[in-house]
Amino acid sequence: MSIEDALQILMNDGYVAQIKKKKVKYYVADMKGAIFALKSHGHNVVDGRYRKL
């Protein structure tokens, strides 16, 4: 699967959104949902409540 196809799937599911500037940029639109999806697929994810000191 190409990166464009993967990004389109993530945008369709609401995990990622697109910002159109000179160069297109992407950001995580639903952090809670993205963390849940990554954890459910076996990835070790630290959620947003933890900060580096």
PDB file of C-alpha atoms in Angstrom:
ATOM      1  CA  MET A   1       0.000   0.000   0.000  1.00  0.00           C
ATOM      2  CA  SER A   2       1.346   3.424  -0.861  1.00  0.00           C
ATOM      3  CA  ILE A   3       1.649   6.207   1.708  1.00  0.00           C
ATOM      4  CA  GLU A   4      -0.990   8.214  -0.162  1.00  0.00           C
ATOM      5  CA  ASP A   5      -3.463   5.313   0.082  1.00  0.00           C
ATOM      6  CA  ALA A   6      -2.715   4.857   3.798  1.00  0.00           C
ATOM      7  CA  LEU A   7      -3.162   8.579   4.469  1.00  0.00           C
ATOM      8  CA  GLN A   8      -6.460   8.593   2.567  1.00  0.00           C
ATOM      9  CA  ILE A   9      -7.764   5.686   4.680  1.00  0.00           C
ATOM     10  CA  LEU A  10      -6.699   7.468   7.884  1.00  0.00           C
ATOM     11  CA  MET A  11      -8.379  10.689   6.735  1.00  0.00           C
ATOM     12  CA  ASN A  12     -11.574   8.831   5.807  1.00  0.00           C
ATOM     13  CA  ASP A  13     -11.670   7.266   9.298  1.00  0.00           C
ATOM     14  CA  GLY A  14     -11.067  10.652  10.954  1.00  0.00           C
ATOM     15  CA  TYR A  15      -7.688   9.855  12.516  1.00  0.00           C
ATOM     16  CA  VAL A  16      -5.686  12.294  10.381  1.00  0.00           C
ATOM     17  CA  ALA A  17      -6.539  15.695   8.928  1.00  0.00           C
ATOM     18  CA  GLN A  18      -4.815  17.703   6.233  1.00  0.00           C
ATOM     19  CA  ILE A  19      -3.535  21.280   6.329  1.00  0.00           C
ATOM     20  CA  LYS A  20      -2.940  22.817   2.921  1.00  0.00           C
ATOM     21  CA  LYS A  21      -0.013  25.191   2.986  1.00  0.00           C
ATOM     22  CA  LYS A  22       2.835  25.513   0.479  1.00  0.00           C
ATOM     23  CA  LYS A  23       3.503  21.862   1.256  1.00  0.00           C
ATOM     24  CA  VAL A  24       0.613  19.670   2.440  1.00  0.00           C
ATOM     25  CA  LYS A  25       0.937  18.734   6.118  1.00  0.00           C
ATOM     26  CA  TYR A  26      -0.972  16.181   8.174  1.00  0.00           C
ATOM     27  CA  TYR A  27      -1.862  16.113  11.849  1.00  0.00           C
ATOM     28  CA  VAL A  28      -3.602  13.672  14.181  1.00  0.00           C
ATOM     29  CA  ALA A  29      -7.207  14.839  14.390  1.00  0.00           C
ATOM     30  CA  ASP A  30      -8.466  12.282  16.931  1.00  0.00           C
ATOM     31  CA  MET A  31      -5.627  11.524  19.361  1.00  0.00           C
ATOM     32  CA  LYS A  32      -7.743   9.345  21.665  1.00  0.00           C
ATOM     33  CA  GLY A  33      -8.995   7.255  18.745  1.00  0.00           C
ATOM     34  CA  ALA A  34      -5.523   6.993  17.209  1.00  0.00           C
ATOM     35  CA  ILE A  35      -4.016   5.786  20.503  1.00  0.00           C
ATOM     36  CA  PHE A  36      -6.805   3.213  20.896  1.00  0.00           C
ATOM     37  CA  ALA A  37      -6.305   1.952  17.324  1.00  0.00           C
ATOM     38  CA  LEU A  38      -2.522   1.658  17.725  1.00  0.00           C
ATOM     39  CA  LYS A  39      -2.828  -0.161  21.071  1.00  0.00           C
ATOM     40  CA  SER A  40      -5.431  -2.551  19.650  1.00  0.00           C
ATOM     41  CA  HIS A  41      -2.941  -3.483  16.912  1.00  0.00           C
ATOM     42  CA  GLY A  42      -0.226  -4.304  19.456  1.00  0.00           C
ATOM     43  CA  HIS A  43       1.793  -1.072  19.417  1.00  0.00           C
ATOM     44  CA  ASN A  44       3.200   0.309  22.663  1.00  0.00           C
ATOM     45  CA  VAL A  45       1.874   3.876  22.844  1.00  0.00           C
ATOM     46  CA  VAL A  46       2.224   6.461  25.594  1.00  0.00           C
ATOM     47  CA  ASP A  47      -0.891   8.588  25.639  1.00  0.00           C
ATOM     48  CA  GLY A  48      -0.867  12.390  25.741  1.00  0.00           C
ATOM     49  CA  ARG A  49      -1.019  12.705  29.514  1.00  0.00           C
ATOM     50  CA  TYR A  50       2.710  11.994  29.927  1.00  0.00           C
ATOM     51  CA  ARG A  51       5.346  14.651  29.343  1.00  0.00           C
ATOM     52  CA  LYS A  52       9.123  14.398  29.113  1.00  0.00           C
ATOM     53  CA  LEU A  53      10.945  16.127  31.930  1.00  0.00           C
TER      54      LEU A  53
END
